[in-house]
Amino acid sequence: MAHHHHHDHHHHLPDPAQMGRAFGWGILLNAAFVGVEITMGLLVSSLALLTDAGHNLSDVFSLILSWAALHLSKFAGSRRFTYGYRKFTIWASLLNGLMLLAAVMCIGLEAFSRLNDPPEVPGLTVSGIAVLGIAINAFSAWLFHRGARHDLNIRGAYLHLVADAAVSAGVVAGGLLMHWTGWWWIDPVVGFLILLVILLGVWSLLRESICLALDGVPRNVDMDAIEAAARDTPGVLGVHHLHVWAMSTSENALTAHLVLADDHSPEAASKAKDHLRHRLLHLHIRHVTLETETKSAGCATPEC
């Protein structure tokens, strides 16, 4: 029974082959679009296009890093790295956020310097290029939509692409306003708005990535529910030494000591552990290590 439920929950994990194709298309399309934006941004002196190009370029590097992390996570463990390389997906998410922050600083300085003397920019050209960006980023984000629900690393890539589509929409609006009004200061202002979107989008990603990198409890794990499930397990009097951490951006692990009655049998202990493992699958815990001990053996918590 327990094995059956392990299989049932496994299908929620992203399909590596499907995600590999998504990363390939995402990298190819966005890299090509960065080339277009840089070329046109330089030709028409548009900071909005160059800012968006810098943002998209950082996302291309992020996609490459996330793809590498996804690939490395499939390698089996070794005598030195017994968990394999799953943890690299967490560090990739953290690096993605830091790269975006670096891009914000560089672009912000350039946008500030242009406010005093903004160059004349052809608004319709800027808007046309940005419309292409919306299409490319929306399609790329759609490729990652399913996997983003279950993997932080993939969710990071998805959020980058959604933010890019929103930013491109802002660039379209800014280009049209410049065309209709001749207010060239709109171009650097749009650059600042892009930076705000980046900051808002990267905050939650950075916060959760840092938490997982420090072996904090993943956001989708409810510790109260886990403790309740342990105490509700037949034959279990208490639980202590409970630790939960992320092995990767999609897999969580748990270790705990279960306190059983003094007269428990080996069969009862095995049944209790199997029952709890089954419950934990529904609480986003796939890798479980449980130890049992009797109440008379003593432990450091009052519940014993």
Tab-separated table of C-alpha atoms in Angstrom:
chain	number	residue	atom	x	y	z
A	1	MET	CA	0.000	0.000	0.000
A	2	ALA	CA	2.735	2.465	0.920
A	3	HIS	CA	4.623	1.696	-2.265
A	4	HIS	CA	1.490	2.359	-4.286
A	5	HIS	CA	1.069	5.843	-2.881
A	6	HIS	CA	4.735	6.644	-3.434
A	7	HIS	CA	4.139	5.945	-7.092
A	8	ASP	CA	0.965	8.055	-7.139
A	9	HIS	CA	2.718	11.118	-5.830
A	10	HIS	CA	5.714	10.724	-8.076
A	11	HIS	CA	3.715	11.716	-11.157
A	12	HIS	CA	3.370	15.236	-9.772
A	13	LEU	CA	7.085	15.838	-10.267
A	14	PRO	CA	8.069	17.606	-13.502
A	15	ASP	CA	8.984	15.329	-16.403
A	16	PRO	CA	12.741	15.848	-17.004
A	17	ALA	CA	12.496	15.282	-20.768
A	18	GLN	CA	9.592	17.737	-21.124
A	19	MET	CA	11.347	20.327	-18.971
A	20	GLY	CA	14.558	19.826	-20.948
A	21	ARG	CA	12.731	20.720	-24.170
A	22	ALA	CA	11.137	23.712	-22.447
A	23	PHE	CA	14.535	25.002	-21.353
A	24	GLY	CA	15.972	24.456	-24.828
A	25	TRP	CA	13.238	26.425	-26.569
A	26	GLY	CA	13.222	29.092	-23.866
A	27	ILE	CA	16.964	29.670	-24.139
A	28	LEU	CA	16.963	29.704	-27.956
A	29	LEU	CA	14.024	32.101	-28.351
A	30	ASN	CA	15.090	34.501	-25.619
A	31	ALA	CA	18.728	34.604	-26.752
A	32	ALA	CA	17.592	35.494	-30.275
A	33	PHE	CA	15.284	38.186	-28.923
A	34	VAL	CA	18.081	39.683	-26.796
A	35	GLY	CA	20.113	40.098	-29.978
A	36	VAL	CA	17.218	41.905	-31.651
A	37	GLU	CA	16.644	44.204	-28.656
A	38	ILE	CA	20.298	45.132	-28.262
A	39	THR	CA	20.650	45.882	-31.975
A	40	MET	CA	17.508	47.998	-32.165
A	41	GLY	CA	18.123	49.643	-28.796
A	42	LEU	CA	21.513	50.871	-29.952
A	43	LEU	CA	20.176	51.984	-33.331
A	44	VAL	CA	17.354	54.100	-31.887
A	45	SER	CA	19.062	55.012	-28.547
A	46	SER	CA	16.237	53.486	-26.477
A	47	LEU	CA	17.100	52.803	-22.849
A	48	ALA	CA	13.810	50.956	-22.436
A	49	LEU	CA	14.841	48.421	-25.097
A	50	LEU	CA	18.399	48.151	-23.784
A	51	THR	CA	17.083	47.738	-20.228
A	52	ASP	CA	14.691	45.042	-21.333
A	53	ALA	CA	17.538	43.401	-23.270
A	54	GLY	CA	19.689	43.369	-20.137
A	55	HIS	CA	16.824	41.879	-18.186
A	56	ASN	CA	16.249	39.223	-20.837
A	57	LEU	CA	19.963	38.468	-21.079
A	58	SER	CA	20.116	37.803	-17.342
A	59	ASP	CA	17.135	35.495	-17.804
A	60	VAL	CA	18.920	33.603	-20.582
A	61	PHE	CA	21.807	32.964	-18.211
A	62	SER	CA	19.290	32.006	-15.517
A	63	LEU	CA	17.622	29.524	-17.853
A	64	ILE	CA	20.998	27.996	-18.732
A	65	LEU	CA	21.865	27.715	-15.046
A	66	SER	CA	18.481	26.214	-14.170
A	67	TRP	CA	18.746	23.736	-17.050
A	68	ALA	CA	22.183	22.658	-15.854
A	69	ALA	CA	20.800	22.259	-12.333
A	70	LEU	CA	17.917	20.119	-13.595
A	71	HIS	CA	20.373	17.936	-15.533
A	72	LEU	CA	22.753	17.529	-12.593
A	73	SER	CA	19.901	16.634	-10.254
A	74	LYS	CA	19.333	13.408	-12.245
A	75	PHE	CA	22.790	12.017	-11.467
A	76	ALA	CA	22.935	9.281	-8.867
A	77	GLY	CA	24.784	9.767	-5.609
A	78	SER	CA	28.370	8.719	-4.992
A	79	ARG	CA	30.407	7.772	-1.943
A	80	ARG	CA	31.333	11.428	-1.532
A	81	PHE	CA	28.000	13.003	-2.566
A	82	THR	CA	25.564	10.468	-1.143
A	83	TYR	CA	22.489	12.580	-1.942
A	84	GLY	CA	23.644	13.149	-5.508
A	85	TYR	CA	23.541	16.670	-6.928
A	86	ARG	CA	19.917	17.547	-6.202
A	87	LYS	CA	20.922	20.468	-3.989
A	88	PHE	CA	22.391	22.267	-6.996
A	89	THR	CA	18.834	23.183	-8.032
A	90	ILE	CA	18.517	25.249	-4.836
A	91	TRP	CA	21.798	27.064	-5.414
A	92	ALA	CA	20.777	27.732	-9.013
A	93	SER	CA	17.597	29.432	-7.772
A	94	LEU	CA	19.642	31.546	-5.369
A	95	LEU	CA	22.131	32.545	-8.068
A	96	ASN	CA	19.267	33.461	-10.400
A	97	GLY	CA	17.964	35.940	-7.849
A	98	LEU	CA	21.399	37.432	-7.213
A	99	MET	CA	21.986	37.869	-10.948
A	100	LEU	CA	18.755	39.813	-11.253
A	101	LEU	CA	19.754	42.088	-8.386
A	102	ALA	CA	23.055	42.799	-10.112
A	103	ALA	CA	21.197	43.663	-13.331
A	104	VAL	CA	18.944	46.043	-11.379
A	105	MET	CA	21.917	48.007	-10.055
A	106	CYS	CA	23.580	48.419	-13.447
A	107	ILE	CA	20.404	49.376	-15.291
A	108	GLY	CA	19.294	51.729	-12.525
A	109	LEU	CA	22.473	53.789	-12.784
A	110	GLU	CA	22.070	54.180	-16.543
A	111	ALA	CA	18.379	55.109	-16.257
A	112	PHE	CA	19.171	57.762	-13.640
A	113	SER	CA	21.880	59.306	-15.803
A	114	ARG	CA	19.463	59.636	-18.756
A	115	LEU	CA	16.694	61.438	-16.890
A	116	ASN	CA	18.383	64.839	-17.272
A	117	ASP	CA	19.001	64.573	-21.010
A	118	PRO	CA	16.847	61.850	-22.627
A	119	PRO	CA	17.509	61.281	-26.346
A	120	GLU	CA	14.736	61.318	-28.953
A	121	VAL	CA	13.379	57.807	-29.397
A	122	PRO	CA	11.041	56.461	-32.163
A	123	GLY	CA	8.154	55.186	-30.048
A	124	LEU	CA	6.507	52.984	-32.676
A	125	THR	CA	9.746	51.083	-33.277
A	126	VAL	CA	10.170	50.502	-29.548
A	127	SER	CA	6.568	49.283	-29.243
A	128	GLY	CA	6.892	46.948	-32.214
A	129	ILE	CA	9.966	45.236	-30.796
A	130	ALA	CA	8.282	44.951	-27.385
A	131	VAL	CA	5.209	43.256	-28.902
A	132	LEU	CA	7.530	40.568	-30.246
A	133	GLY	CA	8.943	40.227	-26.730
A	134	ILE	CA	5.493	39.669	-25.255
A	135	ALA	CA	4.838	36.828	-27.690
A	136	ILE	CA	8.194	35.128	-27.085
A	137	ASN	CA	8.094	35.424	-23.296
A	138	ALA	CA	4.449	34.377	-23.023
A	139	PHE	CA	5.115	31.271	-25.125
A	140	SER	CA	8.271	30.444	-23.129
A	141	ALA	CA	6.414	30.886	-19.818
A	142	TRP	CA	3.655	28.553	-21.043
A	143	LEU	CA	6.274	25.848	-21.610
A	144	PHE	CA	7.226	26.021	-17.914
A	145	HIS	CA	3.748	26.487	-16.448
A	146	ARG	CA	3.111	22.896	-15.379
A	147	GLY	CA	6.516	22.246	-13.865
A	148	ALA	CA	6.465	25.590	-12.000
A	149	ARG	CA	3.837	24.293	-9.593
A	150	HIS	CA	6.104	21.625	-8.107
A	151	ASP	CA	9.719	22.784	-8.478
A	152	LEU	CA	11.221	26.021	-7.136
A	153	ASN	CA	14.010	25.995	-9.717
A	154	ILE	CA	11.522	25.725	-12.591
A	155	ARG	CA	9.219	28.227	-10.885
A	156	GLY	CA	12.108	30.679	-10.841
A	157	ALA	CA	12.495	30.338	-14.612
A	158	TYR	CA	8.730	30.660	-15.068
A	159	LEU	CA	8.531	33.826	-12.960
A	160	HIS	CA	11.400	35.382	-14.919
A	161	LEU	CA	9.549	34.814	-18.177
A	162	VAL	CA	6.191	36.069	-16.881
A	163	ALA	CA	7.890	39.191	-15.551
A	164	ASP	CA	9.558	39.676	-18.934
A	165	ALA	CA	6.197	39.520	-20.697
A	166	ALA	CA	4.768	42.109	-18.287
A	167	VAL	CA	7.815	44.311	-18.745
A	168	SER	CA	7.475	44.124	-22.534
A	169	ALA	CA	3.857	45.222	-22.202
A	170	GLY	CA	5.074	48.254	-20.272
A	171	VAL	CA	7.597	49.007	-22.993
A	172	VAL	CA	4.813	48.867	-25.595
A	173	ALA	CA	2.793	51.407	-23.617
A	174	GLY	CA	5.835	53.644	-23.126
A	175	GLY	CA	6.670	53.575	-26.830
A	176	LEU	CA	3.148	54.534	-27.804
A	177	LEU	CA	3.120	57.403	-25.299
A	178	MET	CA	6.413	58.725	-26.666
A	179	HIS	CA	5.040	58.550	-30.206
A	180	TRP	CA	1.849	60.431	-29.316
A	181	THR	CA	3.325	63.036	-26.947
A	182	GLY	CA	7.006	63.447	-27.812
A	183	TRP	CA	7.905	63.123	-24.132
A	184	TRP	CA	11.288	61.423	-24.452
A	185	TRP	CA	11.752	61.252	-20.666
A	186	ILE	CA	9.226	58.395	-20.722
A	187	ASP	CA	11.987	56.088	-22.005
A	188	PRO	CA	14.197	56.196	-18.857
A	189	VAL	CA	11.073	56.220	-16.657
A	190	VAL	CA	9.983	52.952	-18.280
A	191	GLY	CA	13.472	51.682	-17.455
A	192	PHE	CA	12.863	52.468	-13.786
A	193	LEU	CA	9.478	50.724	-13.881
A	194	ILE	CA	11.145	47.645	-15.319
A	195	LEU	CA	13.543	47.647	-12.369
A	196	LEU	CA	10.601	47.798	-9.955
A	197	VAL	CA	8.989	44.779	-11.615
A	198	ILE	CA	12.267	42.868	-11.344
A	199	LEU	CA	12.621	43.677	-7.639
A	200	LEU	CA	9.051	42.660	-6.836
A	201	GLY	CA	9.404	39.408	-8.752
A	202	VAL	CA	12.751	38.370	-7.321
A	203	TRP	CA	12.007	39.008	-3.634
A	204	SER	CA	10.015	35.839	-2.900
A	205	LEU	CA	12.381	33.727	-4.998
A	206	LEU	CA	15.431	34.966	-3.114
A	207	ARG	CA	13.768	34.603	0.270
A	208	GLU	CA	12.758	30.985	-0.312
A	209	SER	CA	16.052	30.059	-1.985
A	210	ILE	CA	18.041	31.360	0.978
A	211	CYS	CA	15.760	29.444	3.340
A	212	LEU	CA	16.315	26.174	1.453
A	213	ALA	CA	20.061	26.777	1.098
A	214	LEU	CA	20.214	27.034	4.909
A	215	ASP	CA	18.216	23.780	5.263
A	216	GLY	CA	15.131	25.666	6.427
A	217	VAL	CA	11.684	24.116	6.234
A	218	PRO	CA	10.278	24.479	2.678
A	219	ARG	CA	7.334	26.819	2.250
A	220	ASN	CA	4.972	24.041	1.156
A	221	VAL	CA	5.598	21.989	4.313
A	222	ASP	CA	3.333	22.400	7.364
A	223	MET	CA	5.288	21.365	10.463
A	224	ASP	CA	2.170	21.431	12.664
A	225	ALA	CA	0.431	19.039	10.290
A	226	ILE	CA	3.448	16.720	10.318
A	227	GLU	CA	3.580	16.642	14.125
A	228	ALA	CA	-0.181	16.011	14.259
A	229	ALA	CA	0.148	13.176	11.749
A	230	ALA	CA	2.902	11.592	13.846
A	231	ARG	CA	0.926	11.813	17.098
A	232	ASP	CA	-2.226	10.492	15.402
A	233	THR	CA	-0.361	7.409	14.204
A	234	PRO	CA	-1.621	4.307	16.086
A	235	GLY	CA	0.893	3.228	18.728
A	236	VAL	CA	2.865	6.487	18.700
A	237	LEU	CA	2.949	8.374	22.030
A	238	GLY	CA	5.119	11.273	20.877
A	239	VAL	CA	7.676	12.536	18.387
A	240	HIS	CA	10.955	14.407	18.816
A	241	HIS	CA	14.207	15.147	16.950
A	242	LEU	CA	11.964	16.142	14.045
A	243	HIS	CA	13.877	17.694	11.158
A	244	VAL	CA	12.653	18.653	7.682
A	245	TRP	CA	14.754	20.072	4.870
A	246	ALA	CA	14.838	20.289	1.091
A	247	MET	CA	17.001	17.855	-0.854
A	248	SER	CA	16.235	19.791	-4.015
A	249	THR	CA	13.705	22.337	-5.209
A	250	SER	CA	11.132	19.545	-5.635
A	251	GLU	CA	12.046	16.891	-3.030
A	252	ASN	CA	11.850	17.176	0.753
A	253	ALA	CA	13.317	14.903	3.421
A	254	LEU	CA	12.409	14.189	7.044
A	255	THR	CA	14.014	12.469	10.026
A	256	ALA	CA	12.296	11.886	13.367
A	257	HIS	CA	12.260	9.744	16.506
A	258	LEU	CA	8.907	8.131	17.328
A	259	VAL	CA	8.131	7.289	20.964
A	260	LEU	CA	6.233	4.006	21.338
A	261	ALA	CA	4.749	2.203	24.305
A	262	ASP	CA	7.074	-0.034	26.311
A	263	ASP	CA	5.202	-3.176	25.291
A	264	HIS	CA	5.284	-2.542	21.550
A	265	SER	CA	6.331	-5.357	19.212
A	266	PRO	CA	8.690	-5.087	16.216
A	267	GLU	CA	5.644	-5.588	14.002
A	268	ALA	CA	3.848	-2.685	15.683
A	269	ALA	CA	6.874	-0.419	15.204
A	270	SER	CA	7.098	-1.338	11.529
A	271	LYS	CA	3.366	-0.778	11.065
A	272	ALA	CA	3.551	2.643	12.745
A	273	LYS	CA	6.414	3.755	10.506
A	274	ASP	CA	4.657	2.557	7.347
A	275	HIS	CA	1.468	4.342	8.386
A	276	LEU	CA	3.305	7.625	8.993
A	277	ARG	CA	5.254	7.388	5.732
A	278	HIS	CA	1.945	7.035	3.927
A	279	ARG	CA	0.593	10.172	5.648
A	280	LEU	CA	3.751	12.143	4.946
A	281	LEU	CA	3.442	11.596	1.197
A	282	HIS	CA	0.336	13.779	1.348
A	283	LEU	CA	2.339	16.448	3.195
A	284	HIS	CA	5.040	16.837	0.489
A	285	ILE	CA	7.611	14.544	2.173
A	286	ARG	CA	9.016	11.761	-0.023
A	287	HIS	CA	12.260	10.819	1.736
A	288	VAL	CA	11.601	9.657	5.298
A	289	THR	CA	13.927	8.203	7.961
A	290	LEU	CA	12.221	7.169	11.208
A	291	GLU	CA	13.694	5.780	14.425
A	292	THR	CA	11.612	4.284	17.223
A	293	GLU	CA	12.216	4.189	20.952
A	294	THR	CA	10.191	3.303	24.038
A	295	LYS	CA	8.835	5.739	26.588
A	296	SER	CA	10.935	4.230	29.373
A	297	ALA	CA	14.121	4.804	27.364
A	298	GLY	CA	13.687	8.522	28.035
A	299	CYS	CA	14.052	11.542	25.809
A	300	ALA	CA	14.630	15.243	26.146
A	301	THR	CA	11.101	16.511	25.518
A	302	PRO	CA	8.196	16.819	28.003
A	303	GLU	CA	5.924	14.650	25.843
A	304	CYS	CA	8.043	11.614	26.735
